[in-house]
PDB file of N, CA and C in Angstrom:
ATOM      1  N   ASP A 219     -34.104 -18.670  27.050  1.00  0.00           N
ATOM      2  CA  ASP A 219     -35.093 -18.006  26.218  1.00  0.00           C
ATOM      3  C   ASP A 219     -34.446 -16.886  25.427  1.00  0.00           C
ATOM      4  N   ARG A 220     -35.204 -16.121  24.702  1.00  0.00           N
ATOM      5  CA  ARG A 220     -34.643 -15.074  23.838  1.00  0.00           C
ATOM      6  C   ARG A 220     -33.976 -13.959  24.613  1.00  0.00           C
ATOM      7  N   GLU A 221     -34.341 -13.778  25.883  1.00  0.00           N
ATOM      8  CA  GLU A 221     -33.752 -12.727  26.705  1.00  0.00           C
ATOM      9  C   GLU A 221     -32.563 -13.235  27.508  1.00  0.00           C
ATOM     10  N   GLY A 222     -32.167 -14.474  27.308  1.00  0.00           N
ATOM     11  CA  GLY A 222     -31.026 -15.026  28.011  1.00  0.00           C
ATOM     12  C   GLY A 222     -31.349 -15.598  29.378  1.00  0.00           C
ATOM     13  N   CYS A 223     -32.629 -15.653  29.746  1.00  0.00           N
ATOM     14  CA  CYS A 223     -33.028 -16.231  31.023  1.00  0.00           C
ATOM     15  C   CYS A 223     -33.158 -17.742  30.886  1.00  0.00           C
ATOM     16  N   PRO A 224     -32.795 -18.474  31.928  1.00  0.00           N
ATOM     17  CA  PRO A 224     -32.931 -19.927  31.843  1.00  0.00           C
ATOM     18  C   PRO A 224     -34.400 -20.343  31.713  1.00  0.00           C
ATOM     19  N   VAL A 225     -34.611 -21.417  31.010  1.00  0.00           N
ATOM     20  CA  VAL A 225     -35.957 -21.965  30.883  1.00  0.00           C
ATOM     21  C   VAL A 225     -35.937 -23.428  31.324  1.00  0.00           C
ATOM     22  N   ALA A 226     -37.099 -23.946  31.643  1.00  0.00           N
ATOM     23  CA  ALA A 226     -37.203 -25.343  32.061  1.00  0.00           C
ATOM     24  C   ALA A 226     -36.771 -26.259  30.927  1.00  0.00           C
ATOM     25  N   GLY A 227     -36.304 -27.439  31.274  1.00  0.00           N
ATOM     26  CA  GLY A 227     -35.816 -28.383  30.278  1.00  0.00           C
ATOM     27  C   GLY A 227     -36.909 -29.173  29.592  1.00  0.00           C
ATOM     28  N   ILE A 228     -38.146 -28.889  29.910  1.00  0.00           N
ATOM     29  CA  ILE A 228     -39.232 -29.639  29.291  1.00  0.00           C
ATOM     30  C   ILE A 228     -40.379 -28.685  28.976  1.00  0.00           C
ATOM     31  N   ALA A 229     -40.985 -28.915  27.851  1.00  0.00           N
ATOM     32  CA  ALA A 229     -42.154 -28.128  27.463  1.00  0.00           C
ATOM     33  C   ALA A 229     -43.246 -29.101  27.041  1.00  0.00           C
ATOM     34  N   VAL A 230     -44.441 -28.825  27.462  1.00  0.00           N
ATOM     35  CA  VAL A 230     -45.575 -29.661  27.106  1.00  0.00           C
ATOM     36  C   VAL A 230     -46.573 -28.791  26.359  1.00  0.00           C
ATOM     37  N   SER A 231     -47.025 -29.281  25.233  1.00  0.00           N
ATOM     38  CA  SER A 231     -48.029 -28.564  24.453  1.00  0.00           C
ATOM     39  C   SER A 231     -49.293 -29.397  24.406  1.00  0.00           C
ATOM     40  N   LEU A 232     -50.407 -28.741  24.598  1.00  0.00           N
ATOM     41  CA  LEU A 232     -51.693 -29.416  24.541  1.00  0.00           C
ATOM     42  C   LEU A 232     -52.442 -28.978  23.300  1.00  0.00           C
ATOM     43  N   LEU A 233     -53.111 -29.924  22.675  1.00  0.00           N
ATOM     44  CA  LEU A 233     -53.881 -29.629  21.469  1.00  0.00           C
ATOM     45  C   LEU A 233     -55.298 -29.216  21.812  1.00  0.00           C
ATOM     46  N   ASP A 234     -55.789 -28.248  21.086  1.00  0.00           N
ATOM     47  CA  ASP A 234     -57.199 -27.901  21.133  1.00  0.00           C
ATOM     48  C   ASP A 234     -57.946 -28.979  20.356  1.00  0.00           C
ATOM     49  N   LYS A 235     -59.185 -29.257  20.733  1.00  0.00           N
ATOM     50  CA  LYS A 235     -59.956 -30.300  20.036  1.00  0.00           C
ATOM     51  C   LYS A 235     -60.009 -30.058  18.530  1.00  0.00           C
ATOM     52  N   SER A 236     -59.999 -28.815  18.096  1.00  0.00           N
ATOM     53  CA  SER A 236     -60.071 -28.518  16.665  1.00  0.00           C
ATOM     54  C   SER A 236     -58.798 -28.930  15.929  1.00  0.00           C
ATOM     55  N   GLU A 237     -57.695 -29.122  16.640  1.00  0.00           N
ATOM     56  CA  GLU A 237     -56.412 -29.489  16.029  1.00  0.00           C
ATOM     57  C   GLU A 237     -56.176 -30.995  15.958  1.00  0.00           C
ATOM     58  N   VAL A 238     -56.981 -31.783  16.645  1.00  0.00           N
ATOM     59  CA  VAL A 238     -56.707 -33.219  16.775  1.00  0.00           C
ATOM     60  C   VAL A 238     -56.560 -33.914  15.425  1.00  0.00           C
ATOM     61  N   GLY A 239     -57.367 -33.570  14.451  1.00  0.00           N
ATOM     62  CA  GLY A 239     -57.271 -34.214  13.146  1.00  0.00           C
ATOM     63  C   GLY A 239     -55.982 -33.910  12.419  1.00  0.00           C
ATOM     64  N   ASN A 240     -55.315 -32.830  12.786  1.00  0.00           N
ATOM     65  CA  ASN A 240     -54.070 -32.408  12.127  1.00  0.00           C
ATOM     66  C   ASN A 240     -52.871 -32.538  13.060  1.00  0.00           C
ATOM     67  N   THR A 241     -52.920 -33.480  13.971  1.00  0.00           N
ATOM     68  CA  THR A 241     -51.888 -33.581  14.997  1.00  0.00           C
ATOM     69  C   THR A 241     -50.469 -33.676  14.436  1.00  0.00           C
ATOM     70  N   PRO A 242     -50.154 -34.575  13.503  1.00  0.00           N
ATOM     71  CA  PRO A 242     -48.772 -34.632  13.003  1.00  0.00           C
ATOM     72  C   PRO A 242     -48.319 -33.308  12.378  1.00  0.00           C
ATOM     73  N   GLU A 243     -49.198 -32.678  11.626  1.00  0.00           N
ATOM     74  CA  GLU A 243     -48.865 -31.386  11.022  1.00  0.00           C
ATOM     75  C   GLU A 243     -48.636 -30.332  12.099  1.00  0.00           C
ATOM     76  N   TRP A 244     -49.479 -30.309  13.108  1.00  0.00           N
ATOM     77  CA  TRP A 244     -49.363 -29.335  14.197  1.00  0.00           C
ATOM     78  C   TRP A 244     -48.050 -29.533  14.945  1.00  0.00           C
ATOM     79  N   ILE A 245     -47.699 -30.794  15.229  1.00  0.00           N
ATOM     80  CA  ILE A 245     -46.457 -31.086  15.940  1.00  0.00           C
ATOM     81  C   ILE A 245     -45.249 -30.624  15.118  1.00  0.00           C
ATOM     82  N   ALA A 246     -45.227 -30.955  13.839  1.00  0.00           N
ATOM     83  CA  ALA A 246     -44.111 -30.558  12.977  1.00  0.00           C
ATOM     84  C   ALA A 246     -43.995 -29.040  12.907  1.00  0.00           C
ATOM     85  N   ARG A 247     -45.120 -28.364  12.744  1.00  0.00           N
ATOM     86  CA  ARG A 247     -45.106 -26.901  12.677  1.00  0.00           C
ATOM     87  C   ARG A 247     -44.574 -26.298  13.983  1.00  0.00           C
ATOM     88  N   SER A 248     -44.985 -26.861  15.106  1.00  0.00           N
ATOM     89  CA  SER A 248     -44.528 -26.378  16.408  1.00  0.00           C
ATOM     90  C   SER A 248     -43.018 -26.580  16.577  1.00  0.00           C
ATOM     91  N   ILE A 249     -42.515 -27.731  16.146  1.00  0.00           N
ATOM     92  CA  ILE A 249     -41.081 -27.998  16.238  1.00  0.00           C
ATOM     93  C   ILE A 249     -40.296 -27.007  15.389  1.00  0.00           C
ATOM     94  N   VAL A 250     -40.726 -26.792  14.168  1.00  0.00           N
ATOM     95  CA  VAL A 250     -40.035 -25.847  13.280  1.00  0.00           C
ATOM     96  C   VAL A 250     -40.055 -24.441  13.887  1.00  0.00           C
ATOM     97  N   GLU A 251     -41.183 -24.035  14.441  1.00  0.00           N
ATOM     98  CA  GLU A 251     -41.268 -22.712  15.075  1.00  0.00           C
ATOM     99  C   GLU A 251     -40.273 -22.588  16.222  1.00  0.00           C
ATOM    100  N   HIS A 252     -40.160 -23.630  17.047  1.00  0.00           N
ATOM    101  CA  HIS A 252     -39.208 -23.601  18.157  1.00  0.00           C
ATOM    102  C   HIS A 252     -37.767 -23.549  17.643  1.00  0.00           C
ATOM    103  N   LEU A 253     -37.458 -24.319  16.610  1.00  0.00           N
ATOM    104  CA  LEU A 253     -36.093 -24.327  16.079  1.00  0.00           C
ATOM    105  C   LEU A 253     -35.712 -22.979  15.476  1.00  0.00           C
ATOM    106  N   ARG A 254     -36.671 -22.270  14.928  1.00  0.00           N
ATOM    107  CA  ARG A 254     -36.410 -20.962  14.304  1.00  0.00           C
ATOM    108  C   ARG A 254     -36.539 -19.791  15.277  1.00  0.00           C
ATOM    109  N   SER A 255     -36.937 -20.071  16.503  1.00  0.00           N
ATOM    110  CA  SER A 255     -37.282 -19.006  17.451  1.00  0.00           C
ATOM    111  C   SER A 255     -36.084 -18.295  18.074  1.00  0.00           C
ATOM    112  N   GLY A 256     -34.926 -18.884  17.973  1.00  0.00           N
ATOM    113  CA  GLY A 256     -33.767 -18.264  18.615  1.00  0.00           C
ATOM    114  C   GLY A 256     -33.541 -18.758  20.041  1.00  0.00           C
ATOM    115  N   LEU A 257     -34.311 -19.749  20.477  1.00  0.00           N
ATOM    116  CA  LEU A 257     -34.106 -20.311  21.811  1.00  0.00           C
ATOM    117  C   LEU A 257     -32.726 -20.939  21.902  1.00  0.00           C
ATOM    118  N   THR A 258     -32.162 -20.904  23.094  1.00  0.00           N
ATOM    119  CA  THR A 258     -30.841 -21.487  23.315  1.00  0.00           C
ATOM    120  C   THR A 258     -30.865 -22.429  24.510  1.00  0.00           C
ATOM    121  N   ILE A 259     -29.923 -23.353  24.510  1.00  0.00           N
ATOM    122  CA  ILE A 259     -29.685 -24.255  25.638  1.00  0.00           C
ATOM    123  C   ILE A 259     -28.203 -24.151  25.950  1.00  0.00           C
ATOM    124  N   ASP A 260     -27.879 -23.741  27.152  1.00  0.00           N
ATOM    125  CA  ASP A 260     -26.471 -23.555  27.541  1.00  0.00           C
ATOM    126  C   ASP A 260     -25.727 -22.715  26.514  1.00  0.00           C
ATOM    127  N   ALA A 261     -26.328 -21.634  26.083  1.00  0.00           N
ATOM    128  CA  ALA A 261     -25.736 -20.651  25.168  1.00  0.00           C
ATOM    129  C   ALA A 261     -25.554 -21.160  23.739  1.00  0.00           C
ATOM    130  N   ARG A 262     -26.149 -22.287  23.394  1.00  0.00           N
ATOM    131  CA  ARG A 262     -26.097 -22.754  22.006  1.00  0.00           C
ATOM    132  C   ARG A 262     -27.527 -22.828  21.468  1.00  0.00           C
ATOM    133  N   PRO A 263     -27.675 -22.654  20.165  1.00  0.00           N
ATOM    134  CA  PRO A 263     -29.021 -22.689  19.577  1.00  0.00           C
ATOM    135  C   PRO A 263     -29.700 -24.043  19.781  1.00  0.00           C
ATOM    136  N   LEU A 264     -30.999 -23.996  19.967  1.00  0.00           N
ATOM    137  CA  LEU A 264     -31.799 -25.221  20.031  1.00  0.00           C
ATOM    138  C   LEU A 264     -31.601 -25.998  18.742  1.00  0.00           C
ATOM    139  N   SER A 265     -31.411 -27.310  18.838  1.00  0.00           N
ATOM    140  CA  SER A 265     -31.207 -28.133  17.641  1.00  0.00           C
ATOM    141  C   SER A 265     -32.208 -29.286  17.634  1.00  0.00           C
ATOM    142  N   PRO A 266     -32.390 -29.922  16.478  1.00  0.00           N
ATOM    143  CA  PRO A 266     -33.335 -31.038  16.395  1.00  0.00           C
ATOM    144  C   PRO A 266     -33.045 -32.142  17.409  1.00  0.00           C
ATOM    145  N   SER A 267     -31.785 -32.360  17.739  1.00  0.00           N
ATOM    146  CA  SER A 267     -31.450 -33.428  18.690  1.00  0.00           C
ATOM    147  C   SER A 267     -31.885 -33.101  20.120  1.00  0.00           C
ATOM    148  N   ASP A 268     -32.311 -31.873  20.369  1.00  0.00           N
ATOM    149  CA  ASP A 268     -32.810 -31.475  21.683  1.00  0.00           C
ATOM    150  C   ASP A 268     -34.298 -31.774  21.854  1.00  0.00           C
ATOM    151  N   ILE A 269     -34.942 -32.222  20.800  1.00  0.00           N
ATOM    152  CA  ILE A 269     -36.396 -32.361  20.797  1.00  0.00           C
ATOM    153  C   ILE A 269     -36.793 -33.829  20.734  1.00  0.00           C
ATOM    154  N   ALA A 270     -37.796 -34.188  21.525  1.00  0.00           N
ATOM    155  CA  ALA A 270     -38.352 -35.544  21.502  1.00  0.00           C
ATOM    156  C   ALA A 270     -39.862 -35.443  21.342  1.00  0.00           C
ATOM    157  N   VAL A 271     -40.422 -36.385  20.612  1.00  0.00           N
ATOM    158  CA  VAL A 271     -41.870 -36.470  20.440  1.00  0.00           C
ATOM    159  C   VAL A 271     -42.295 -37.855  20.902  1.00  0.00           C
ATOM    160  N   LEU A 272     -43.183 -37.910  21.860  1.00  0.00           N
ATOM    161  CA  LEU A 272     -43.694 -39.180  22.361  1.00  0.00           C
ATOM    162  C   LEU A 272     -45.070 -39.429  21.768  1.00  0.00           C
ATOM    163  N   THR A 273     -45.287 -40.634  21.290  1.00  0.00           N
ATOM    164  CA  THR A 273     -46.583 -40.995  20.728  1.00  0.00           C
ATOM    165  C   THR A 273     -47.043 -42.300  21.360  1.00  0.00           C
ATOM    166  N   ARG A 274     -48.325 -42.577  21.261  1.00  0.00           N
ATOM    167  CA  ARG A 274     -48.868 -43.818  21.822  1.00  0.00           C
ATOM    168  C   ARG A 274     -48.645 -45.012  20.899  1.00  0.00           C
ATOM    169  N   THR A 275     -48.556 -44.760  19.603  1.00  0.00           N
ATOM    170  CA  THR A 275     -48.438 -45.871  18.654  1.00  0.00           C
ATOM    171  C   THR A 275     -47.322 -45.607  17.645  1.00  0.00           C
ATOM    172  N   ASN A 276     -46.825 -46.673  17.037  1.00  0.00           N
ATOM    173  CA  ASN A 276     -45.835 -46.531  15.969  1.00  0.00           C
ATOM    174  C   ASN A 276     -46.435 -45.787  14.787  1.00  0.00           C
ATOM    175  N   HIS A 277     -47.702 -46.052  14.504  1.00  0.00           N
ATOM    176  CA  HIS A 277     -48.389 -45.373  13.402  1.00  0.00           C
ATOM    177  C   HIS A 277     -48.346 -43.851  13.601  1.00  0.00           C
ATOM    178  N   ALA A 278     -48.614 -43.391  14.804  1.00  0.00           N
ATOM    179  CA  ALA A 278     -48.576 -41.953  15.093  1.00  0.00           C
ATOM    180  C   ALA A 278     -47.158 -41.407  14.952  1.00  0.00           C
ATOM    181  N   ALA A 279     -46.167 -42.179  15.389  1.00  0.00           N
ATOM    182  CA  ALA A 279     -44.775 -41.745  15.274  1.00  0.00           C
ATOM    183  C   ALA A 279     -44.362 -41.592  13.813  1.00  0.00           C
ATOM    184  N   VAL A 280     -44.775 -42.532  12.987  1.00  0.00           N
ATOM    185  CA  VAL A 280     -44.456 -42.478  11.562  1.00  0.00           C
ATOM    186  C   VAL A 280     -45.130 -41.273  10.921  1.00  0.00           C
ATOM    187  N   ALA A 281     -46.346 -40.969  11.300  1.00  0.00           N
ATOM    188  CA  ALA A 281     -47.064 -39.818  10.751  1.00  0.00           C
ATOM    189  C   ALA A 281     -46.345 -38.516  11.081  1.00  0.00           C
ATOM    190  N   VAL A 282     -45.861 -38.382  12.309  1.00  0.00           N
ATOM    191  CA  VAL A 282     -45.113 -37.179  12.700  1.00  0.00           C
ATOM    192  C   VAL A 282     -43.800 -37.123  11.923  1.00  0.00           C
ATOM    193  N   GLN A 283     -43.117 -38.255  11.826  1.00  0.00           N
ATOM    194  CA  GLN A 283     -41.849 -38.296  11.102  1.00  0.00           C
ATOM    195  C   GLN A 283     -42.030 -37.854   9.646  1.00  0.00           C
ATOM    196  N   ARG A 284     -43.073 -38.316   9.011  1.00  0.00           N
ATOM    197  CA  ARG A 284     -43.348 -37.919   7.619  1.00  0.00           C
ATOM    198  C   ARG A 284     -43.524 -36.414   7.494  1.00  0.00           C
ATOM    199  N   GLU A 285     -44.207 -35.810   8.455  1.00  0.00           N
ATOM    200  CA  GLU A 285     -44.421 -34.364   8.400  1.00  0.00           C
ATOM    201  C   GLU A 285     -43.118 -33.593   8.583  1.00  0.00           C
ATOM    202  N   LEU A 286     -42.178 -34.170   9.302  1.00  0.00           N
ATOM    203  CA  LEU A 286     -40.916 -33.488   9.554  1.00  0.00           C
ATOM    204  C   LEU A 286     -39.907 -33.628   8.414  1.00  0.00           C
ATOM    205  N   LEU A 287     -40.139 -34.542   7.509  1.00  0.00           N
ATOM    206  CA  LEU A 287     -39.198 -34.746   6.389  1.00  0.00           C
ATOM    207  C   LEU A 287     -39.323 -33.689   5.335  1.00  0.00           C
TER     208      LEU A 287
END
């Protein structure tokens, strides 16, 4: 974390019902915030290759990918 303390290797974010319609946008915004936050893994900055997004459908995966481009 920002104070140099170890953090768990997994983070789970839950959406509020009001965010469900904007899920791909919310996910992309959250990823960008984490990448810019200064978090580190083994003393190196968090990078896009450290992040995974799981979706139920290919359609949902494509929607998230579009938001990240």
